[in-house]
Short mmCIF file of N, CA and C and ligand atoms in Angstrom, two decimals:
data_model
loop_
_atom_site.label_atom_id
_atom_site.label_comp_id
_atom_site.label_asym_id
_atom_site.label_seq_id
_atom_site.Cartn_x
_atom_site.Cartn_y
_atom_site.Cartn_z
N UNK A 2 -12.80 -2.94 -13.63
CA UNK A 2 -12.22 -1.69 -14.17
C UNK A 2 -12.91 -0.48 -13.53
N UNK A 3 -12.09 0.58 -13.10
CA UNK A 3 -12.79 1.69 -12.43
C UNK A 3 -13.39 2.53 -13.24
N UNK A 4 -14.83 2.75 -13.11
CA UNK A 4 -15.62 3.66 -14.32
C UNK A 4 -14.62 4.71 -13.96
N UNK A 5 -14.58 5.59 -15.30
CA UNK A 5 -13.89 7.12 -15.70
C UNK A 5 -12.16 6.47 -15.69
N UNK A 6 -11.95 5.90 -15.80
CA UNK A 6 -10.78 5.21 -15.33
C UNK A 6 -9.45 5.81 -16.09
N UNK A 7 -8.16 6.39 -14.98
CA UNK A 7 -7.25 6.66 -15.69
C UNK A 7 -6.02 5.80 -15.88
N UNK A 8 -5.44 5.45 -16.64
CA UNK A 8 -4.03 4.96 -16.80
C UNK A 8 -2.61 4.73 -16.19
N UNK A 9 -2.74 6.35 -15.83
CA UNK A 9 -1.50 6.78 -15.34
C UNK A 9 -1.93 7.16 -13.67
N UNK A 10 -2.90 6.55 -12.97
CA UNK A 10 -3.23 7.06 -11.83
C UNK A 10 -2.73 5.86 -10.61
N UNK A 11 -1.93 6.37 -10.13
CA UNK A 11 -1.63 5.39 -8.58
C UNK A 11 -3.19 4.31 -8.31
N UNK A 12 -3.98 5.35 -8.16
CA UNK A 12 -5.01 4.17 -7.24
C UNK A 12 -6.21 3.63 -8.39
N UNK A 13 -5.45 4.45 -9.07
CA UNK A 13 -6.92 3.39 -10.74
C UNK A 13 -6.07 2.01 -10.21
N UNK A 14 -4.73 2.02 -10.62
CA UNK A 14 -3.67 0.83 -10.54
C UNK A 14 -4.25 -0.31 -9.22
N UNK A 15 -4.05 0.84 -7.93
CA UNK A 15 -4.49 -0.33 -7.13
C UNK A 15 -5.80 -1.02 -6.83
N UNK A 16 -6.97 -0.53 -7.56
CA UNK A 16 -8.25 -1.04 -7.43
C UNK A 16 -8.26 -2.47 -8.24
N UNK A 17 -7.39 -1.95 -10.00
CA UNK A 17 -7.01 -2.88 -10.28
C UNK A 17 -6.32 -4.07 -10.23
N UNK A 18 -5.56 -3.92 -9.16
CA UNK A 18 -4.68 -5.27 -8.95
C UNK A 18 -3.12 -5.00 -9.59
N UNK A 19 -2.98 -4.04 -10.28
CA UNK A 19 -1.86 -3.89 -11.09
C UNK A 19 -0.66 -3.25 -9.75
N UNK A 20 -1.26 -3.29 -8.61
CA UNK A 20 -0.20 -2.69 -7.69
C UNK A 20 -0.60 -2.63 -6.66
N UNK A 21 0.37 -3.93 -6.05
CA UNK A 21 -0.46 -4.22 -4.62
C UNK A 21 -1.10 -3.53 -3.05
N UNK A 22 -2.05 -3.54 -2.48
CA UNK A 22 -2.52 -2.97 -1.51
C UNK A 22 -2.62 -3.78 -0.40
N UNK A 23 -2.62 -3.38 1.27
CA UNK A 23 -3.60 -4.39 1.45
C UNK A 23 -4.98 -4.06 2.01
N UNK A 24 -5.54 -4.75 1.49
CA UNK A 24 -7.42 -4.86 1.05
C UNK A 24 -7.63 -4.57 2.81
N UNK A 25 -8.61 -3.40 3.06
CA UNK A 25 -9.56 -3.87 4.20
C UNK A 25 -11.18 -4.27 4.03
N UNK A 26 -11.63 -3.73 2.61
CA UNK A 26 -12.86 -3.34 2.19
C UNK A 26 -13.23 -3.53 0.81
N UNK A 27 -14.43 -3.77 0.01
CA UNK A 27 -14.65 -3.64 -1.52
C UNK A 27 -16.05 -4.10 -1.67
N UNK A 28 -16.50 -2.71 -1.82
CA UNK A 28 -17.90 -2.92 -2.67
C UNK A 28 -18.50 -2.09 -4.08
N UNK A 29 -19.51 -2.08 -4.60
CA UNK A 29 -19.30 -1.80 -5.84
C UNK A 29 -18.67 -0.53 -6.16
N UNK A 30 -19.12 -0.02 -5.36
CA UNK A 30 -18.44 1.96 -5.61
C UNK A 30 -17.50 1.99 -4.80
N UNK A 31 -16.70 1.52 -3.76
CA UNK A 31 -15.52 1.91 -3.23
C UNK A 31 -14.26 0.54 -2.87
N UNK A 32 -13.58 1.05 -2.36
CA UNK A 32 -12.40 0.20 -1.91
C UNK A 32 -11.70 0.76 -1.22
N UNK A 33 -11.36 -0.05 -0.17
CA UNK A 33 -10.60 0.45 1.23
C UNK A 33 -9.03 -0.29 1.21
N UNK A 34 -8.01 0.21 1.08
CA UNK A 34 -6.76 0.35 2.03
C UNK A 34 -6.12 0.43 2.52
N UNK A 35 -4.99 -0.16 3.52
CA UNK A 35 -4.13 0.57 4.52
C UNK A 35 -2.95 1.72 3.88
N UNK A 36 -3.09 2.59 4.52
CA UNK A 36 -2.04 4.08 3.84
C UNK A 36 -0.55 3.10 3.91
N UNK A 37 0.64 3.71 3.01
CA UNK A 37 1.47 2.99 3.19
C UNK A 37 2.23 3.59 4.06
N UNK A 38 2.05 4.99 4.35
CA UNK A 38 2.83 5.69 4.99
C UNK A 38 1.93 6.60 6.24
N UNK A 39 1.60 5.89 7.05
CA UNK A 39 0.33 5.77 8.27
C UNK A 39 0.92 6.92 9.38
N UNK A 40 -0.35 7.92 9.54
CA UNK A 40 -0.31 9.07 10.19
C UNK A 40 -0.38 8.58 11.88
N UNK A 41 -1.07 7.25 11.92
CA UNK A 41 -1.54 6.78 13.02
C UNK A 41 -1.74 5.28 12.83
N UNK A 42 -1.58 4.62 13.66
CA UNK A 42 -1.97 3.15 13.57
C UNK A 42 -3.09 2.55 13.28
N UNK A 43 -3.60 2.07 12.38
CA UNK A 43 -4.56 1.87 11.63
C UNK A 43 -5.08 2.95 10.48
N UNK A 44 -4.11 3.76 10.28
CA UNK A 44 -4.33 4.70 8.87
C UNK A 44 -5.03 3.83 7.92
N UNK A 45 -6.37 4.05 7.19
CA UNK A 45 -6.79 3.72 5.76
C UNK A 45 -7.18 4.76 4.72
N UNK A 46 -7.40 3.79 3.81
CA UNK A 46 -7.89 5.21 2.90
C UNK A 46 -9.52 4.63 1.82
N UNK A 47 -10.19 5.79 1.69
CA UNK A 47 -11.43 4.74 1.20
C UNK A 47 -10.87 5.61 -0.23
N UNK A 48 -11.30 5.24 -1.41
CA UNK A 48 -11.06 5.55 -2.63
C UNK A 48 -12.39 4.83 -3.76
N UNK A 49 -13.02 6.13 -4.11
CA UNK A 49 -14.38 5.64 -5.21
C UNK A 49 -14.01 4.48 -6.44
N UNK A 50 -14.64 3.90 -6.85
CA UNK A 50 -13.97 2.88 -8.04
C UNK A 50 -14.24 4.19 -9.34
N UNK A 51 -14.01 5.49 -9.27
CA UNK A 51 -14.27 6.08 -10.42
C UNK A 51 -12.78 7.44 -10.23
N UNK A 52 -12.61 7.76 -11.38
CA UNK A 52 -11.59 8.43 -11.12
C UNK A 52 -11.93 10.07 -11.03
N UNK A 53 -11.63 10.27 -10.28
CA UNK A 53 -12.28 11.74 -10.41
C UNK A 53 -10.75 12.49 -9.21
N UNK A 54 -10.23 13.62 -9.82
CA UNK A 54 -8.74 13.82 -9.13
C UNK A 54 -9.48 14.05 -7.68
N UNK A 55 -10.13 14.88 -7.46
CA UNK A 55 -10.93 15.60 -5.88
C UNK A 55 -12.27 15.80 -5.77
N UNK A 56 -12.64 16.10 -4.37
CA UNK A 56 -13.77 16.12 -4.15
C UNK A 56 -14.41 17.60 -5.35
N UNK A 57 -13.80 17.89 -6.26
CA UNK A 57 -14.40 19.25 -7.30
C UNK A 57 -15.08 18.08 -8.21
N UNK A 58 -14.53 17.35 -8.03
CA UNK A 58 -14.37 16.49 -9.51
C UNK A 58 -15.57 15.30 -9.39
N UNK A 59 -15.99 14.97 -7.97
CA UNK A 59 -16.57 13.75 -8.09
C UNK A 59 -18.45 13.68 -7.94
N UNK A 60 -18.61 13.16 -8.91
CA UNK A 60 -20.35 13.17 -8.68
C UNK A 60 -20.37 12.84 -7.09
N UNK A 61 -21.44 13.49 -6.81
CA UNK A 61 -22.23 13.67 -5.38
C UNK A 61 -22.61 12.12 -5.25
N UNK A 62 -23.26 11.28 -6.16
CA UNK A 62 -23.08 9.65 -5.47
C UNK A 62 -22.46 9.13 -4.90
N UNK A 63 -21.07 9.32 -5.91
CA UNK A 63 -19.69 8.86 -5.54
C UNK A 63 -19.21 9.18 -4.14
N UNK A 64 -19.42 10.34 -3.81
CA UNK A 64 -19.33 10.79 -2.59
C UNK A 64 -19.82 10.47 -1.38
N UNK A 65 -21.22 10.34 -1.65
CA UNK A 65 -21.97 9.57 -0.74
C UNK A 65 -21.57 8.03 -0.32
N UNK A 66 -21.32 7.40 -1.69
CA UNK A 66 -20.68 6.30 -1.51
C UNK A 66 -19.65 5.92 -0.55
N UNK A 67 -18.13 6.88 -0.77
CA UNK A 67 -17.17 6.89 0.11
C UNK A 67 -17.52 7.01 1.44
N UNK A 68 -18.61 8.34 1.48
CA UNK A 68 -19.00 8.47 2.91
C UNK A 68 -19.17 7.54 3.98
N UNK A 69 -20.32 7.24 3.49
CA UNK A 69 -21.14 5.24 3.95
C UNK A 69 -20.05 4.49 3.85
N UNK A 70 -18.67 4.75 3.25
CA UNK A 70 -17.85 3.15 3.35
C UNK A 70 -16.88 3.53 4.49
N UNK A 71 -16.77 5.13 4.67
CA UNK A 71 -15.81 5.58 5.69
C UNK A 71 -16.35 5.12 6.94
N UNK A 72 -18.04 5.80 6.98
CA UNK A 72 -18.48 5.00 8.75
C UNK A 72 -18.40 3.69 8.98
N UNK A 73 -18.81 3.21 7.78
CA UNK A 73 -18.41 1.80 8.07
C UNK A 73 -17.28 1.15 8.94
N UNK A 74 -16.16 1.71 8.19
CA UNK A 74 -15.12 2.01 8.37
C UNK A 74 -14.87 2.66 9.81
N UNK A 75 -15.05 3.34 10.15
CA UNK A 75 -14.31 3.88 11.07
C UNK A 75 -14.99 3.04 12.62
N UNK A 76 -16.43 2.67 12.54
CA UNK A 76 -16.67 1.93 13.41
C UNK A 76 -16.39 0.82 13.63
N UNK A 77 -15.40 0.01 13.00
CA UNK A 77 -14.83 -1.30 12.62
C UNK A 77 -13.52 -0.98 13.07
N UNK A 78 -12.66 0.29 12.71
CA UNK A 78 -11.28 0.60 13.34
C UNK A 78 -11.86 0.96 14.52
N UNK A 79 -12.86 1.46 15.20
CA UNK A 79 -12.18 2.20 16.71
C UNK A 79 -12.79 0.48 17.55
N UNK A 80 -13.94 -0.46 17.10
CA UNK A 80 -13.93 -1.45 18.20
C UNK A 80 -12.86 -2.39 17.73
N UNK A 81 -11.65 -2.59 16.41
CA UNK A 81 -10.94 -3.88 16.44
C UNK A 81 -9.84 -3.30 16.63
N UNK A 82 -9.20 -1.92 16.81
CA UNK A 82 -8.05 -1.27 17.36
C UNK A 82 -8.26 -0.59 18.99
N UNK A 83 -9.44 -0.74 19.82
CA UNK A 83 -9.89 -0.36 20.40
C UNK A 83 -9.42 1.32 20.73
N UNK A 84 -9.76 2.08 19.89
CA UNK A 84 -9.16 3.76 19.60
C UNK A 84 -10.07 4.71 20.39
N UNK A 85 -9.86 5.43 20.83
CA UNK A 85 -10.81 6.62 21.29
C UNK A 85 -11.41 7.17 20.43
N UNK A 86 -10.91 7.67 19.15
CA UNK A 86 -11.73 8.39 18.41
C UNK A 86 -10.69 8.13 17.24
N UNK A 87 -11.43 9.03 16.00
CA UNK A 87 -11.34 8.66 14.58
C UNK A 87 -11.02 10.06 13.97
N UNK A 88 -10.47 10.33 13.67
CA UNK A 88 -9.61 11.10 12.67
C UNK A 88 -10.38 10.77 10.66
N UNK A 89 -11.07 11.98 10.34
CA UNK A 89 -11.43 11.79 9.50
C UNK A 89 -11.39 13.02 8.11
N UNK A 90 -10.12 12.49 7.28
CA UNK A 90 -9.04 13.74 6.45
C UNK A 90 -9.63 13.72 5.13
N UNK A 91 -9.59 14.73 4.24
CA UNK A 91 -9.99 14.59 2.80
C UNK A 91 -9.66 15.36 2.49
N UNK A 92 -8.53 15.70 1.73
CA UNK A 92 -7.84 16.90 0.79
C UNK A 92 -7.71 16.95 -0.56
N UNK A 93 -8.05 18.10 -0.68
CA UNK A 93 -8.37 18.84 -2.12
C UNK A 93 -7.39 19.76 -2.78
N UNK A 94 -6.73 19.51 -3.77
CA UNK A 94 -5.65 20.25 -4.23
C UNK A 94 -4.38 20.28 -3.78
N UNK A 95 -2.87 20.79 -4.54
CA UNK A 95 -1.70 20.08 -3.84
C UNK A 95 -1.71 21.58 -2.66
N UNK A 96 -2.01 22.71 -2.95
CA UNK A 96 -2.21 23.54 -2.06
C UNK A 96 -2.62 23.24 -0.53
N UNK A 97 -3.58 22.16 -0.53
CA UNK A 97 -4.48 21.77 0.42
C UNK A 97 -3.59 20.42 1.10
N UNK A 98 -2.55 19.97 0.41
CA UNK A 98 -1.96 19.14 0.89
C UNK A 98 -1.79 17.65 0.31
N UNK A 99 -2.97 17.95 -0.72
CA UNK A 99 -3.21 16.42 -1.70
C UNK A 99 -2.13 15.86 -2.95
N UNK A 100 -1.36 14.77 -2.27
CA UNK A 100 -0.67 13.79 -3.19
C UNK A 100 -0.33 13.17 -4.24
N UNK A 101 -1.73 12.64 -3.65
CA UNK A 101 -2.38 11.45 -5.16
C UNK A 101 -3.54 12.24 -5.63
N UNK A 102 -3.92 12.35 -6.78
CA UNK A 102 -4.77 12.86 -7.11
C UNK A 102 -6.09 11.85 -7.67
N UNK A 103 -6.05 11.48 -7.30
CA UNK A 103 -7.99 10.06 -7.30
C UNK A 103 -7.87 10.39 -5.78
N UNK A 104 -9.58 11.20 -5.97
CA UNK A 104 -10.47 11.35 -4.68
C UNK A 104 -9.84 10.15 -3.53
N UNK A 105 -9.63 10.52 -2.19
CA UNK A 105 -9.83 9.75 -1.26
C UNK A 105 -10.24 10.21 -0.25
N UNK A 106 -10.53 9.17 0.77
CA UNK A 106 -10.86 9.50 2.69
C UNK A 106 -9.79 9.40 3.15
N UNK A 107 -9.30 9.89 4.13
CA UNK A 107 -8.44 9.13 5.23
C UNK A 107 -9.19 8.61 6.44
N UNK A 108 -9.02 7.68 6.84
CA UNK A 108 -9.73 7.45 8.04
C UNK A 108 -8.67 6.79 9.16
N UNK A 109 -8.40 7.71 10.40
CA UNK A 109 -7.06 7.58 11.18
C UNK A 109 -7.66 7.11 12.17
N UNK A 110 -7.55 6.01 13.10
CA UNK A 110 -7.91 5.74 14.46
C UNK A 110 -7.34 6.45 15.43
N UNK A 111 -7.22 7.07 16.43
CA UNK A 111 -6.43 7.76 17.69
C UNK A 111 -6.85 7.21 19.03
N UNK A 112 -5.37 7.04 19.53
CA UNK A 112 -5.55 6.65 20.95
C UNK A 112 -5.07 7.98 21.48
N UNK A 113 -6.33 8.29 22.83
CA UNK A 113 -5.93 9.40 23.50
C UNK A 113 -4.36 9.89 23.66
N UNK A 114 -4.12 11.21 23.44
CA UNK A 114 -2.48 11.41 23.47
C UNK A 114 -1.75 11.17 22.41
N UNK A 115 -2.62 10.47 21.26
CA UNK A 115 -1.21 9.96 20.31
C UNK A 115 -1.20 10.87 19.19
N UNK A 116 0.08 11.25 19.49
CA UNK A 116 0.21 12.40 18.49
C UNK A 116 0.48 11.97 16.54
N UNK A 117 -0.04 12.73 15.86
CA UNK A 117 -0.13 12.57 14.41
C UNK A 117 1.21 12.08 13.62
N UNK A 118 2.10 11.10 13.49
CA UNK A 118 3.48 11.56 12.14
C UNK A 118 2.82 12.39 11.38
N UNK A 119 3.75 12.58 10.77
CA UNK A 119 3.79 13.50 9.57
C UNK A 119 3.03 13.24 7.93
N UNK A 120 2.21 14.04 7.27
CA UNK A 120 1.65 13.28 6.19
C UNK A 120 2.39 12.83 5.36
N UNK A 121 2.31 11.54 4.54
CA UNK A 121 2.77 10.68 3.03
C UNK A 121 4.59 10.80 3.34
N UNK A 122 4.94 10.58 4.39
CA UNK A 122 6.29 10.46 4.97
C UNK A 122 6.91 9.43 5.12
N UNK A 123 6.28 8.88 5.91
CA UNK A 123 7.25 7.75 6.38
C UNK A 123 7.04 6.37 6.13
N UNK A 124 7.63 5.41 5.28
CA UNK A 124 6.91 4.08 4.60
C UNK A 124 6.72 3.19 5.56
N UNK A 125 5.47 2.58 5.80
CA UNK A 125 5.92 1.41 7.03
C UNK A 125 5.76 0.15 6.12
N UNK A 126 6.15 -1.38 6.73
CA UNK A 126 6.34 -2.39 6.16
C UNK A 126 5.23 -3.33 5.87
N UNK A 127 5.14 -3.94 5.32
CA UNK A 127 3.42 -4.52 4.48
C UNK A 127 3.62 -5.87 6.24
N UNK A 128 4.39 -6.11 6.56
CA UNK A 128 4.37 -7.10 7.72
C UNK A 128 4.07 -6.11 9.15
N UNK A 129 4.28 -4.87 9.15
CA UNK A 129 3.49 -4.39 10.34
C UNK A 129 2.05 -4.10 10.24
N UNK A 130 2.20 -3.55 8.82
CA UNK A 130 0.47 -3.59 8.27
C UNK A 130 -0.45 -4.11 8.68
N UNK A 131 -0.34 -5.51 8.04
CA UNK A 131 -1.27 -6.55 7.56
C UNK A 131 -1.89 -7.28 9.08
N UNK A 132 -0.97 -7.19 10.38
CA UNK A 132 -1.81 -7.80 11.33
C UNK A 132 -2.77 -6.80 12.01
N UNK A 133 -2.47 -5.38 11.84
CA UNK A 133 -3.71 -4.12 11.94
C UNK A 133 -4.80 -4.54 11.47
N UNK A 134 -4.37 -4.29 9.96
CA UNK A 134 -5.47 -4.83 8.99
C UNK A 134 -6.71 -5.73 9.04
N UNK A 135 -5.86 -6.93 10.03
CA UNK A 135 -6.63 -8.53 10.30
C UNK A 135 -7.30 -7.66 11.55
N UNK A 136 -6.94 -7.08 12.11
CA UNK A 136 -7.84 -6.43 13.67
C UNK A 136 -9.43 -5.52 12.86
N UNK A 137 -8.83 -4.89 11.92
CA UNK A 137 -10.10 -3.96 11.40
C UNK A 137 -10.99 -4.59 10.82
N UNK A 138 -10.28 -5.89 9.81
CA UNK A 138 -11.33 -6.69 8.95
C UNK A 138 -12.18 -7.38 10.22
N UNK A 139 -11.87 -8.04 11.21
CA UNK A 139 -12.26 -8.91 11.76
C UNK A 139 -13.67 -8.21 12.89
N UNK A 140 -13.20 -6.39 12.75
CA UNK A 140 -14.39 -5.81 13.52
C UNK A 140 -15.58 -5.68 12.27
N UNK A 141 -15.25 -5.81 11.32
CA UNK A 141 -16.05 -5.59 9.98
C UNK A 141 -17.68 -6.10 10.29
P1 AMP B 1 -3.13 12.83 0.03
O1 AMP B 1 -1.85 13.55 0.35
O2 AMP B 1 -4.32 13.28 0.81
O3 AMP B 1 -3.33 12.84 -1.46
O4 AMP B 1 -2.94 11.34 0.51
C1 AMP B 1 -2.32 10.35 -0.25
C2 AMP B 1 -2.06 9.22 0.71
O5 AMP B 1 -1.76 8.08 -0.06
C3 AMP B 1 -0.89 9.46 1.68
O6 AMP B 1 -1.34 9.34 3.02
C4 AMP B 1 0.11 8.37 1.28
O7 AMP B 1 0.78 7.85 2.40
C5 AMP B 1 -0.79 7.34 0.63
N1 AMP B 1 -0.15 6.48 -0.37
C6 AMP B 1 0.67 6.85 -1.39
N2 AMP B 1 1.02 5.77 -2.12
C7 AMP B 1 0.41 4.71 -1.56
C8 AMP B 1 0.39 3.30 -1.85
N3 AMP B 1 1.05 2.78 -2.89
N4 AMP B 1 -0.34 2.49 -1.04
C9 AMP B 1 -1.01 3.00 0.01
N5 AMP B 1 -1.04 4.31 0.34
C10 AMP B 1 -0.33 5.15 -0.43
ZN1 ZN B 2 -7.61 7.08 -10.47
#
């Protein structure tokens, strides 16, 4: 159960299991999944196991936490997607562009030249996903 935990929140749901993801990551304070609607190939998202809507909201641990799970993270996407560089998003407020409201990272891989889609747009399919996925876990 995610400490501070809300009910009605998209990603309380998916930490829980109540709504499927697919998993790249999970340790005690965070959890990593693939975006469903990917800015770039290998889009994830790290998300604290505590609910807090934005970075206003979240104890400074918590934060730290995500941090450490993002490098993790991102050095695992650029050698098992072999990417040039890493794209690294965190938005605060719907002003600012934010969706879902439980704190997250984005963490985008980029191959030189490749230009951004558009944010929380376009759905891609859990079968193009999941063999990305197996590339990032496997740089883990
Ligand atoms: P933000 O706009 O920064 O709040 O980002 C929310 C992100 O969550 C967007 O990139 C969405 O594509 C992504 N998203 C929304 N619903 C889901 C879902 N069920 N599974 C995975 N990613 C999601
Ligand atoms: Zn939540």
């Amino acid at each position: 159960m995610t400490e501070h935990h809300s009910d009605d929140c998209l990603f309380c749901k998916i930490i829980a299991g109540d709504i499927p993801s697919i998993k790249l990551y999970e340790d005690d304070r965070t959890y990593v999944f693939m975006d469903i609607m990917p800015q770039t190939r290998g889009h994830h998202l790290i998300i604290p196991k505590y609910h807090a809507q934005d970075f206003f909201d979240l104890p400074i641990d918590w934060a730290n936490a995500c941090l450490a799970t993002a490098q993790k993270m991102a050095i695992a996407a650029k050698a098992g997607l072999e990417s040039d560089g890493v794209r690294i998003m965190q938005l605060n407020g719907a002003a600012a562009g934010q969706t879902v409201f439980h704190y997250h990272v984005h963490v985008m891989p980029v191959m030189k030249g490749e230009s951004m889609a558009l944010h929380a747009r376009d759905m891609e399919k859990p079968d193009v996903l999941q063999p990305i996925a197996d590339k990032i876990i496997a740089a883990l």
